[in-house]
CSV table of C-alpha atoms in Angstrom, one decimal:
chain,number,residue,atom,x,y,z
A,747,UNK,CA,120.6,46.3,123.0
A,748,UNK,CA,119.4,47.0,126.2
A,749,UNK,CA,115.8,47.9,126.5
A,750,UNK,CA,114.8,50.7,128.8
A,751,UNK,CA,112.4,50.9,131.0
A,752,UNK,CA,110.0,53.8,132.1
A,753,UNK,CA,111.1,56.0,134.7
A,754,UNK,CA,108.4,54.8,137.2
A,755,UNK,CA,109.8,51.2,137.3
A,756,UNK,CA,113.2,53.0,138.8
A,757,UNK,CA,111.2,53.8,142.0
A,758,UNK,CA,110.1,51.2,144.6
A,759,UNK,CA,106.4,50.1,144.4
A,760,UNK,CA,104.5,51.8,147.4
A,761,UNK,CA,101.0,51.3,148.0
A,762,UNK,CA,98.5,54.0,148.8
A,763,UNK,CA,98.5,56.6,151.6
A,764,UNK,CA,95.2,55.2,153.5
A,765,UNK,CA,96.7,57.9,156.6
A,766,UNK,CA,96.0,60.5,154.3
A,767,UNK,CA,92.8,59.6,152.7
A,768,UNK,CA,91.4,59.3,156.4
A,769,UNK,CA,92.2,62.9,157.1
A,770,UNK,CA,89.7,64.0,153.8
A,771,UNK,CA,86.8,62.2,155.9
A,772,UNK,CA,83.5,62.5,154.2
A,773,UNK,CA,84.8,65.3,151.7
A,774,UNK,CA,85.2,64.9,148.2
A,775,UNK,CA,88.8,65.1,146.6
A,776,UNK,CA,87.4,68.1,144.9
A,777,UNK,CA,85.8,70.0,147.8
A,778,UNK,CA,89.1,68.9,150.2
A,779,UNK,CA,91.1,70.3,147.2
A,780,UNK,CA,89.0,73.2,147.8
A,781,UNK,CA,89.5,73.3,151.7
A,782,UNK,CA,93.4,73.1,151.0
A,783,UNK,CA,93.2,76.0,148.7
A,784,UNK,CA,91.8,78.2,151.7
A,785,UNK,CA,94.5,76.8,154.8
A,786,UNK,CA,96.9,77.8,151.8
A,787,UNK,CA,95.4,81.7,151.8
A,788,UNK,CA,94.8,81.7,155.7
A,789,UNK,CA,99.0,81.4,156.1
A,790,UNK,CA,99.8,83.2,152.8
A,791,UNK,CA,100.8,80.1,150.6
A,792,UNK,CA,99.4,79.5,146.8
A,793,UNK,CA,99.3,75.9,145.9
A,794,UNK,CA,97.1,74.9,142.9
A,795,UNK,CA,95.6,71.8,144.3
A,796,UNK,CA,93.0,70.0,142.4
A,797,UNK,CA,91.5,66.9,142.8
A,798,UNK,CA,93.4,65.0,140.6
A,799,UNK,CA,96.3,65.9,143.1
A,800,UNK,CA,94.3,64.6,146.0
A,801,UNK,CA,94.1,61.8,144.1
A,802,UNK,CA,97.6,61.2,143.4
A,803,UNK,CA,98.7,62.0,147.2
A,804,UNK,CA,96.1,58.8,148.1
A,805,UNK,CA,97.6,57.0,145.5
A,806,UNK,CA,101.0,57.2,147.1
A,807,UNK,CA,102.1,58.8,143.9
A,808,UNK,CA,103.3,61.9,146.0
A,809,UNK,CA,105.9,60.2,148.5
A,810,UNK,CA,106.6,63.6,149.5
A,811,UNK,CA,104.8,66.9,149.5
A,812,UNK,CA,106.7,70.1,148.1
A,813,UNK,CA,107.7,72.9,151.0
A,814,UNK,CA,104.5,74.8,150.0
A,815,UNK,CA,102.0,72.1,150.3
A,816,UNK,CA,104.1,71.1,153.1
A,817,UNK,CA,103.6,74.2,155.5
A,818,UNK,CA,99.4,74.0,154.4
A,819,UNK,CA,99.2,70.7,155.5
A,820,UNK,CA,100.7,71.0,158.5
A,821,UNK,CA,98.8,74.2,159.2
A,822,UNK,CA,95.6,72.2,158.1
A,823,UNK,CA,96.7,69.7,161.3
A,824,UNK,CA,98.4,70.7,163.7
A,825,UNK,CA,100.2,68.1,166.2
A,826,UNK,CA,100.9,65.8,163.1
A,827,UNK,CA,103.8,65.7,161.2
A,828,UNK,CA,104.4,64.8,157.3
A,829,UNK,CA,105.0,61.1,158.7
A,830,UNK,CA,101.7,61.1,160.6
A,831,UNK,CA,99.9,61.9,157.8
A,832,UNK,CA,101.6,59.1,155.6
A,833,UNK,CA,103.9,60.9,153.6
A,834,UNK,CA,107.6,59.8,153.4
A,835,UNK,CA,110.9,61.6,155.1
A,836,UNK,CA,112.1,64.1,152.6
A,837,UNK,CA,115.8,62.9,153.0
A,838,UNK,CA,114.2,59.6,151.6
A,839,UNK,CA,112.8,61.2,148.3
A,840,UNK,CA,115.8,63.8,147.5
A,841,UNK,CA,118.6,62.0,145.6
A,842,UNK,CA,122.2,62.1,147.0
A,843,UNK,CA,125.2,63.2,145.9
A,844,UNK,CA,129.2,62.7,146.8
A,845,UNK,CA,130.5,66.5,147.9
A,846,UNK,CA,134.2,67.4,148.1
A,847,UNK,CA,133.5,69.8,151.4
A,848,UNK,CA,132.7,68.7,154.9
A,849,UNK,CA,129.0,66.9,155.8
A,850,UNK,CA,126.8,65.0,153.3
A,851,UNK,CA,125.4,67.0,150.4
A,852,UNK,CA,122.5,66.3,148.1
A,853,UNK,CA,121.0,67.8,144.8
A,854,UNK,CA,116.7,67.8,145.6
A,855,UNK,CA,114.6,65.9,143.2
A,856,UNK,CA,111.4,66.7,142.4
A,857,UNK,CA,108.8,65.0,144.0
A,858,UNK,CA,106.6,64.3,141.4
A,859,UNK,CA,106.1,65.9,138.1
A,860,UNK,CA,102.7,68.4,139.2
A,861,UNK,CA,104.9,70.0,141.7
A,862,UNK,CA,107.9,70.2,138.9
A,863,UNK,CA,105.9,71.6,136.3
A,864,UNK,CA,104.5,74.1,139.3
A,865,UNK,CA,108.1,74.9,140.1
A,866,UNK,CA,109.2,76.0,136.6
A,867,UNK,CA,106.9,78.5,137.1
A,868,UNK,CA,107.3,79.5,140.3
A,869,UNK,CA,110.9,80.2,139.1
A,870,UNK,CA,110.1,82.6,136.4
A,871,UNK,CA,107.7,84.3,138.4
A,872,UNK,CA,110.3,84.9,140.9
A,873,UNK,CA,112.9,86.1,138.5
A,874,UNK,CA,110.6,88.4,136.7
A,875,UNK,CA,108.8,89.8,140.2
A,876,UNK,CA,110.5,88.3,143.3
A,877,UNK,CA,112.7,91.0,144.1
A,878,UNK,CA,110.4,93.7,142.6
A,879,UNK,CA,107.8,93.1,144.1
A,880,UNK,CA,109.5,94.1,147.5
A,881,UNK,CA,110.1,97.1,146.0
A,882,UNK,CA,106.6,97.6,144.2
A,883,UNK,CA,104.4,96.3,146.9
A,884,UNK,CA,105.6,98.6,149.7
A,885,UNK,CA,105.5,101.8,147.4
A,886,UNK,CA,109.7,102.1,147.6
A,887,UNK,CA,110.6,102.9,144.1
A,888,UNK,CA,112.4,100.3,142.1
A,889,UNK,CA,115.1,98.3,142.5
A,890,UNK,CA,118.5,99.7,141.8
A,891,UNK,CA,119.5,96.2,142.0
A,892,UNK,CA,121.0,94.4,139.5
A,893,UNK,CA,118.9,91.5,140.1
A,894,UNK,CA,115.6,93.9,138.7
A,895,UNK,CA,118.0,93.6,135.3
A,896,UNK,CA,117.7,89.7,135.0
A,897,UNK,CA,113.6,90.1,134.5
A,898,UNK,CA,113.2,87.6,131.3
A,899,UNK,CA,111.4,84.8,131.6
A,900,UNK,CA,113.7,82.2,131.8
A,901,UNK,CA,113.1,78.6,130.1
A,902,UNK,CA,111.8,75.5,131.9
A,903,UNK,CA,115.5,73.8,132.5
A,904,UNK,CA,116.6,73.7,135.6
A,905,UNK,CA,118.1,76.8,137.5
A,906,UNK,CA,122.0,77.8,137.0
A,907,UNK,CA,124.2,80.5,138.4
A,908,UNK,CA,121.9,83.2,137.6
A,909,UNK,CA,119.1,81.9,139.5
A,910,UNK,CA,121.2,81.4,142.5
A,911,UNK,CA,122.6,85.1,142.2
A,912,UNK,CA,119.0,86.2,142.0
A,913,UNK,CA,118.2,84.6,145.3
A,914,UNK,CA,121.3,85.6,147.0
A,915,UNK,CA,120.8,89.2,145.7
A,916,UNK,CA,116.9,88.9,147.1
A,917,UNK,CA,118.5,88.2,150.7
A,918,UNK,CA,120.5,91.6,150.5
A,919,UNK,CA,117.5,93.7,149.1
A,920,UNK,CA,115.3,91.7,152.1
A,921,UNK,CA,117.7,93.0,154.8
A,922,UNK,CA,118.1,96.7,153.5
A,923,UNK,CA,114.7,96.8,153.2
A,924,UNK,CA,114.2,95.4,157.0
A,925,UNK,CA,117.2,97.9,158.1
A,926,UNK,CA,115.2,100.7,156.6
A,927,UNK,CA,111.5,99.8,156.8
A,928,UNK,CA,110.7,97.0,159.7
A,929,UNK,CA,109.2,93.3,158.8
A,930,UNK,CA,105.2,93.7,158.3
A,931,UNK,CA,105.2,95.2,155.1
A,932,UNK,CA,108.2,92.5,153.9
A,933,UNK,CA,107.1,89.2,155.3
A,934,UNK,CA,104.3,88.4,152.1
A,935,UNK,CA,106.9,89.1,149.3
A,936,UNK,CA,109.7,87.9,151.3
A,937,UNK,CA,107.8,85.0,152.3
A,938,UNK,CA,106.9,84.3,148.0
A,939,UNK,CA,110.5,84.9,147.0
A,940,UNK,CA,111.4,81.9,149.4
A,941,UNK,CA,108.5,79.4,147.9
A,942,UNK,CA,110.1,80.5,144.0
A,943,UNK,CA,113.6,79.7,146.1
A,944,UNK,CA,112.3,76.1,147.6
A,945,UNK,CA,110.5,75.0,144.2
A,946,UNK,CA,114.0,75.6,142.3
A,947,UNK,CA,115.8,73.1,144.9
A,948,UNK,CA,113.1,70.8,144.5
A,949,UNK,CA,113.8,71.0,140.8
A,950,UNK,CA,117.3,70.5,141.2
A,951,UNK,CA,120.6,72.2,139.3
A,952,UNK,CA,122.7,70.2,137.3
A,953,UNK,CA,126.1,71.4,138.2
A,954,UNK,CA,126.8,70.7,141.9
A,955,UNK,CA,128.9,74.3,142.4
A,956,UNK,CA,125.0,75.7,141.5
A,957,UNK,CA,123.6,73.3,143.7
A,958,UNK,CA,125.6,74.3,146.8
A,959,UNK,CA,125.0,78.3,146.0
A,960,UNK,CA,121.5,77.8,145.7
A,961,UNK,CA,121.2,75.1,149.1
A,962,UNK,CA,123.0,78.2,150.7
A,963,UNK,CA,121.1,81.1,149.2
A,964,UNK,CA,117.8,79.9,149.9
A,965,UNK,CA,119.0,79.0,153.8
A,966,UNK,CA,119.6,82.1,154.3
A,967,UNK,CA,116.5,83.7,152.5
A,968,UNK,CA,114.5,81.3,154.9
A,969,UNK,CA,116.6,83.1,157.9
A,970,UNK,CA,115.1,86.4,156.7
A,971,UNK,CA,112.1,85.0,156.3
A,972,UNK,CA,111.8,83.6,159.8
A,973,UNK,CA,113.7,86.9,161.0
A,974,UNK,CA,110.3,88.6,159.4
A,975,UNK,CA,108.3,86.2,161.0
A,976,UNK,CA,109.4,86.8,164.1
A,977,UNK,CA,109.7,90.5,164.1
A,978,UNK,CA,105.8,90.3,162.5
A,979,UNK,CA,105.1,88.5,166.3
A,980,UNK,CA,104.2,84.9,164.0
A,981,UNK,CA,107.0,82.7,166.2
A,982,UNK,CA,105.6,79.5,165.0
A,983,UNK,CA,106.5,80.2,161.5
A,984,UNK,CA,109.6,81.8,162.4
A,985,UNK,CA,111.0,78.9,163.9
A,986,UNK,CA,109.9,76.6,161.3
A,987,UNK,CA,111.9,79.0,158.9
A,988,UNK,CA,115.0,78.9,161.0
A,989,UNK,CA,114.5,74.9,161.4
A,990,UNK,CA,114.5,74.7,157.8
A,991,UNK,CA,117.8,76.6,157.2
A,992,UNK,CA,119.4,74.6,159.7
A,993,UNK,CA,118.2,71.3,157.8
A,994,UNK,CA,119.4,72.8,154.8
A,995,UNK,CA,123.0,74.0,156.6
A,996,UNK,CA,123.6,70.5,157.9
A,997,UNK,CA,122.7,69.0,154.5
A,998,UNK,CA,125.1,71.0,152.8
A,999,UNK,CA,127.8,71.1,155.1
A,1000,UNK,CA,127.4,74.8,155.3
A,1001,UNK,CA,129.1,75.8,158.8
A,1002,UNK,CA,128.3,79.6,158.3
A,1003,UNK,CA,124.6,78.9,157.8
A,1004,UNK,CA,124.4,76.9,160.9
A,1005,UNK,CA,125.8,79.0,162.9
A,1006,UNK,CA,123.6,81.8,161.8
A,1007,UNK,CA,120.4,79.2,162.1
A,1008,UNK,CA,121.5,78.6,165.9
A,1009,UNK,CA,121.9,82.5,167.2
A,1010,UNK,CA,118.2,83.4,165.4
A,1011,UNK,CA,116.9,80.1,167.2
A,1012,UNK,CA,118.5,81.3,170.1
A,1013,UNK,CA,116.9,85.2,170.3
A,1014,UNK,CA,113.7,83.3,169.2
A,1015,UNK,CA,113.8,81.0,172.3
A,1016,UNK,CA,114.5,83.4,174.5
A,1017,UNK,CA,111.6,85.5,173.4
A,1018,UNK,CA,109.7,82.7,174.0
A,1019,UNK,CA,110.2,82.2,177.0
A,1020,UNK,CA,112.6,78.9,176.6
A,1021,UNK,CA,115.5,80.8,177.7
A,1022,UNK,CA,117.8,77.3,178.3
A,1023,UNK,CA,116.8,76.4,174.5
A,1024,UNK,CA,118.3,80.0,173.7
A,1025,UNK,CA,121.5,79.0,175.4
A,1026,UNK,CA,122.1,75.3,174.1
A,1027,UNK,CA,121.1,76.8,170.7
A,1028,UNK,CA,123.9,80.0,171.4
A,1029,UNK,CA,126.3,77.4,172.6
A,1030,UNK,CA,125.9,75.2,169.5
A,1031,UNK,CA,126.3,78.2,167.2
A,1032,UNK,CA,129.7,79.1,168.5
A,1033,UNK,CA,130.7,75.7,168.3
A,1034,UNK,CA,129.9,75.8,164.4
A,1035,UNK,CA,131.3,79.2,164.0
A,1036,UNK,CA,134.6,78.6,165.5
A,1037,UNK,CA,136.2,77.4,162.8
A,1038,UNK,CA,135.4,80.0,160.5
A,1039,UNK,CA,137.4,82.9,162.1
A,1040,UNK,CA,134.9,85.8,162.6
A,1041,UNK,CA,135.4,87.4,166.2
A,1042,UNK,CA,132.2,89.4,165.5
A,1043,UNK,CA,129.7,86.4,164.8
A,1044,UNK,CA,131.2,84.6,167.8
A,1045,UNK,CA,130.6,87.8,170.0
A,1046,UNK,CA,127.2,88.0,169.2
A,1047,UNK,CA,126.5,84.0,169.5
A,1048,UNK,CA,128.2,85.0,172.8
A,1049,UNK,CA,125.2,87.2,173.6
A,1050,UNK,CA,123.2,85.1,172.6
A,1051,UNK,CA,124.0,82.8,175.3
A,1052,UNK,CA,124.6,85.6,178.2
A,1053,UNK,CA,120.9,86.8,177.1
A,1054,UNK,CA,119.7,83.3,177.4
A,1055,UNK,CA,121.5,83.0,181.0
A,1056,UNK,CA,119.7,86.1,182.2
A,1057,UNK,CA,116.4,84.9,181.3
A,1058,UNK,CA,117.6,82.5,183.9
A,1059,UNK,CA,118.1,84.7,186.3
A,1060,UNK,CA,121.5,83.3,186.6
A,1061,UNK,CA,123.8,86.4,186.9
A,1062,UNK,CA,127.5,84.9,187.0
A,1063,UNK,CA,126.4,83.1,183.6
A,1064,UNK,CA,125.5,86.4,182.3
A,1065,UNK,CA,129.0,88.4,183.1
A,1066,UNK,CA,131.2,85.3,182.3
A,1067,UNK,CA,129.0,85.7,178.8
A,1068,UNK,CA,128.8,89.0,178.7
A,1069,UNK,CA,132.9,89.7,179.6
A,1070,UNK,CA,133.6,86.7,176.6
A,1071,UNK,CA,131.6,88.4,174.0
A,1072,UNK,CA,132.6,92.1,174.6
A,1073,UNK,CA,136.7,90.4,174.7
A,1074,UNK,CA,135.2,89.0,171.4
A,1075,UNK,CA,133.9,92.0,169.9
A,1076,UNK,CA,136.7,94.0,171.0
A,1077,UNK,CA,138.9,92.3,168.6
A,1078,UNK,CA,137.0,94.2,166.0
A,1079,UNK,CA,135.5,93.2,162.3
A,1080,UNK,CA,137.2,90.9,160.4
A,1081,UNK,CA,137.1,89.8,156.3
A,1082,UNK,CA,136.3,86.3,157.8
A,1083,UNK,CA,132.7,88.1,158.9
A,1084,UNK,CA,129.4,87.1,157.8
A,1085,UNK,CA,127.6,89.5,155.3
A,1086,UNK,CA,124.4,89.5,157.4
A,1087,UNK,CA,126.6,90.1,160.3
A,1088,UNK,CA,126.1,94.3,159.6
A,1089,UNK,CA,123.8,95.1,162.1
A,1090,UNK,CA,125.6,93.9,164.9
A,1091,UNK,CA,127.9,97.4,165.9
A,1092,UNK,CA,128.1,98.6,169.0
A,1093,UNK,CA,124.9,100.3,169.4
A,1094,UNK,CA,123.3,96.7,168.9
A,1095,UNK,CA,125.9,95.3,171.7
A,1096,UNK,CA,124.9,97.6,173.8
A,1097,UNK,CA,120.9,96.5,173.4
A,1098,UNK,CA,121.8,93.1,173.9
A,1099,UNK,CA,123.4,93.7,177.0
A,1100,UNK,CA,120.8,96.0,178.0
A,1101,UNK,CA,117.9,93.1,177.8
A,1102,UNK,CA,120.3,91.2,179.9
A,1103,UNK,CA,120.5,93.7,183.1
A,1104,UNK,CA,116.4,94.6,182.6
A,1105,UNK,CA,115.6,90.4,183.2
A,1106,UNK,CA,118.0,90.6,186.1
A,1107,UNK,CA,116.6,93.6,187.7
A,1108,UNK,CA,119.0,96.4,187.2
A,1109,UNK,CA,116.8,98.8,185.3
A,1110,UNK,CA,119.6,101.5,185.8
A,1111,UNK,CA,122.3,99.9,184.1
A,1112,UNK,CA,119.6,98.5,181.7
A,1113,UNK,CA,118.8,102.4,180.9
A,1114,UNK,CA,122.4,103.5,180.7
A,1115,UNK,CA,123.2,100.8,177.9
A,1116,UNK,CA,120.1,101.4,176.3
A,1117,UNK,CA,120.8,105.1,175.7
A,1118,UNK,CA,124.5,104.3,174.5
A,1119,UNK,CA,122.4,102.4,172.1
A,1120,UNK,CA,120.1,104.7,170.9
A,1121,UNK,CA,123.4,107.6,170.8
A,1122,UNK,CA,125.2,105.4,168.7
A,1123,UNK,CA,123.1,104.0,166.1
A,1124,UNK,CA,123.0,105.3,162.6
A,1125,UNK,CA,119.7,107.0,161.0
A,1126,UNK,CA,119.9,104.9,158.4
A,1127,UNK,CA,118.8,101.7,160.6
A,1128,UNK,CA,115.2,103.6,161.5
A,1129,UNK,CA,114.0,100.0,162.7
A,1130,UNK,CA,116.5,99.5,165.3
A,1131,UNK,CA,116.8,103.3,166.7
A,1132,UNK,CA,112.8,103.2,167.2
A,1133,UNK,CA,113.7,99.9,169.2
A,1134,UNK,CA,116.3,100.9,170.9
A,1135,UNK,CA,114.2,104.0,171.8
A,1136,UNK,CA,111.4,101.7,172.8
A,1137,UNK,CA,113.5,99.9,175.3
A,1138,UNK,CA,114.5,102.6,176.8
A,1139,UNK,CA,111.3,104.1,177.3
A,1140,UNK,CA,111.1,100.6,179.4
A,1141,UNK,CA,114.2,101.0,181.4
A,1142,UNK,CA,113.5,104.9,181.9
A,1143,UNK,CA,109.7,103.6,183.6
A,1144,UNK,CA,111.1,101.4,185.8
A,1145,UNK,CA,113.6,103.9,187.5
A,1146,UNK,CA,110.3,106.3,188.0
A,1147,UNK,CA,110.9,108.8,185.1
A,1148,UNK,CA,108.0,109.0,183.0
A,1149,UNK,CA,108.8,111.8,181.6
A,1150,UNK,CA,112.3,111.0,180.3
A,1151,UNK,CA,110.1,107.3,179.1
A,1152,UNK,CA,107.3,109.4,176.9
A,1153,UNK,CA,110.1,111.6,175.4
A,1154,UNK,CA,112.1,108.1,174.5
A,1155,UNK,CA,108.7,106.6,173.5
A,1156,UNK,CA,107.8,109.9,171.2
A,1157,UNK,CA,111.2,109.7,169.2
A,1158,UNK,CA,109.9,106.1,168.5
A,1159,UNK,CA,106.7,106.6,167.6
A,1160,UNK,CA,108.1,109.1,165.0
A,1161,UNK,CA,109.4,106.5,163.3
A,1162,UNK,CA,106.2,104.4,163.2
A,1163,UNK,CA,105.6,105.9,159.7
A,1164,UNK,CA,108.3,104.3,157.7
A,1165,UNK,CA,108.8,101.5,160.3
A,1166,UNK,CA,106.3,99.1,160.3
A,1167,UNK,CA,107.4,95.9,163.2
A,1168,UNK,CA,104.4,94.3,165.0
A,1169,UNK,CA,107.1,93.2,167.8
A,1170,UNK,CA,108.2,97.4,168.0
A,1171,UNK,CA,104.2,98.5,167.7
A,1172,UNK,CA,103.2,96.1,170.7
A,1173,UNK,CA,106.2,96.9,173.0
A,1174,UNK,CA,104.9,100.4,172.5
A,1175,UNK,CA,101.7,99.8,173.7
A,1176,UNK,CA,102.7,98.4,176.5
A,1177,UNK,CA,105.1,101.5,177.2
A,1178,UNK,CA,101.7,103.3,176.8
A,1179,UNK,CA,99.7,101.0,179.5
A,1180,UNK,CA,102.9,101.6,181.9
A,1181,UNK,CA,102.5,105.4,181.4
A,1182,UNK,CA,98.5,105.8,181.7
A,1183,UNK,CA,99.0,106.3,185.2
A,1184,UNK,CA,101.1,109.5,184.8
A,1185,UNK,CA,98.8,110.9,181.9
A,1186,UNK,CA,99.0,114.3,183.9
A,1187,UNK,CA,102.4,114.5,182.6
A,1188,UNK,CA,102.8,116.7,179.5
A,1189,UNK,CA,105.1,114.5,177.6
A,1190,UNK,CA,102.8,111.5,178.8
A,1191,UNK,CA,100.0,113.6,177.4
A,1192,UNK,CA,101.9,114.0,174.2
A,1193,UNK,CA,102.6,110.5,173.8
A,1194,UNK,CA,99.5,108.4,174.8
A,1195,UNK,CA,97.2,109.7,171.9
A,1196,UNK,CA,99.4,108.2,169.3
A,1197,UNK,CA,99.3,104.4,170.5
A,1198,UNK,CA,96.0,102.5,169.4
């Protein structure tokens, strides 16, 4: 009879991580513990580090941290990556798997059994609260949702179909919510559903169909969270959100989620102020979307790119985009279209094309599209008709009306009560610095008072 042997003899002997213990310095494993515990709170993390974990890390029991301790770490020092600090590639921990669909596909492992045991119950606290707790910690009633139904705790095996449900279901509530209510008051909740959503994959399902659901789910949960980020003015973390998503896409084969990972990179970048990153991110999300047969996605990874050629300043890239997509959207919605894909109508088309003429100087056409925008967007999306106002309080300064800007910048402010955006609040302060020379004006009189 075979004997068997324990399950640390399966893994490769590996020494201890001296790069690591040269980063504690002169602190104790306890008070570095302690320090780690605190970067955790400044970036809105909750990792129960000890000692005895600091210890295990140094030890090289810990090849790889979890995506919690992984995000404190790298907040804790910046410039270094997981490598730098002696910690193996993830894809070198995680286990692999054969996959009947397109691109390699893998079921995560835990990393080490303190991070598993943290994981089961990360993933009964998110069952029981994830969802919620949106609801509850922003004072909007509860959930309707049937995913507020599946609250009981659920047992320490690892996660099935109705955990995956529960995280897709989080990504619809996360999006409403953002439709309705803007990103600030989201991002923390949204930001602890996704940890609950990472420490399940690290825990790994057992049926590969699960696996793939939940890969998916939680790529696109970190795409909200990074959208929150973003809109919340944090672009560091938002593009570490979308990075991770696009990780995850590729791992899974998961063309949709790629190609949605690419056109948030894209607006990202050109936010930033990387605007050829924004089109060679646009360009390789229409190359990933193509096969899947959505006309509206490919228009709007189209925009993507035109918005990324006017950054440029380069305005026959911008038509040639801009021409393409509108052909594009023109050839209206389709079943093939990405869930997510909602918010892109044509009052969001014409904001997008908007941004485009104000970086290449045409304020007046910039104006005209913005107002199409704010005509034809529904109530019910308060964020983006308090952005599309804001914009074209912009447009309307820049052609010498500030009295047609206050009134634009008013109808947004209105909004500020139920919509709470950093990335709105700041653009309309900086309508309000534009318009301090023309305080005289009544409407500019009106409107000034009510920006901080």
């Amino acid at each position: 009879m075979a004997t068997s042997r324990p399950a640390s003899a399966s893994r490769p002997t590996r020494g201890p991580n001296l790069r690591f213990r040269e980063l504690r310095g002169r602190l104790s494993p306890g008070e570095f513990a302690a320090a780690v515990r605190r970067a955790a709170r400044e970036i809105g993390e909750n990792v129960s580090c000890d000692a005895r974990y600091i210890g295990r890390v140094e030890a090289g029991e810990i090849r790889c941290p979890n995506y919690a301790y992984e995000r404190v770490f790298l907040h804790m020092f910046p410039g270094r990556t997981l490598t730098d600090m002696g910690f193996e590639p993830r894809q070198a921990v995680r286990g692999r798997r054969r996959g009947s669909g397109p691109g390699p596909r893998s079921v995560p492992l835990p990393s080490d059994p303190h991070d598993t045991e943290e994981s089961d119950v990360l993933r009964r606290a998110f069952m029981t609260s994830g969802s919620a707790a949106l609801a509850s910690l922003i004072s909007l009633g509860t959930p309707t949702t049937a995913f507020a139904s599946r609250s009981p705790a659920l047992s320490a095996g690892r996660p099935g179909e109705r955990e995956a449900a529960a995280v897709r279901q989080a990504v619809r509530e996360i999006r409403v919510l953002d439709d309705r209510h803007g990103a600030e008051i989201l991002y923390g909740p949204a930001g602890r559903a996704l940890r609950s959503a990472y420490a399940m994959l690290d825990t790994g399902a057992r049926r590969a169909a699960v696996s793939d659901s939940l890969h998916t789910g939680t790529g696109e949960l970190a795409i909200s969270v990074g959208w929150l980020a973003h809109d919340s003015r944090r672009p560091l973390e938002a593009r570490s959100h979308y990075l991770e998503a696009l990780a995850t896409a590729r791992m899974c084969g998961d063309s949709g989620l790629e190609a949605h990972a690419f056109c948030n990179l894209a607006f990202l970048a050109r936010d930033g102020g990387t605007p050829r990153e924004a089109v060679r991110a646009a360009q390789a999300g229409q190359q990933a979307a193509r096969p899947l047969g959505s006309h509206r996605l490919m228009s709007l990874l189209t925009m993507r790119e035109a918005g990324g050629w006017a950054a440029l300043r380069d305005r026959s890239g911008f038509e040639e985009a801009l021409g393409r997509a509108h052909l594009l959207f023109a050839r209206g919605a389709r079943p093939a279209d990405p869930e997510w894909l909602s918010f892109f109508g044509e009052a969001e088309l014409a904001s997008l094309e908007a941004k485009g003429w104000e970086l290449l100087g045409e304020p007046g056409r910039a104006a005209e599209c913005s107002r199409r925008a704010v005509s034809l967007q529904t109530p019910h999306f308060a964020r983006n008709v308090a952005l599309y106002s804001t914009e074209l309080a912009g447009h309307l300064i820049s052609l010498g009306e500030p009295e047609g800007a206050a009134e634009a910048a008013n109808r947004a402010a209105d909004l500020l009560g139920q919509v709470r955006s950093a990335r709105i609040t700041g653009m309309l302060a900086g309508t309000a610095e534009r318009l301090r020379p023309y305080r005289e004006e009544p409407a500019v009189a009106a409107f000034l008072p009510r920006v901080v």
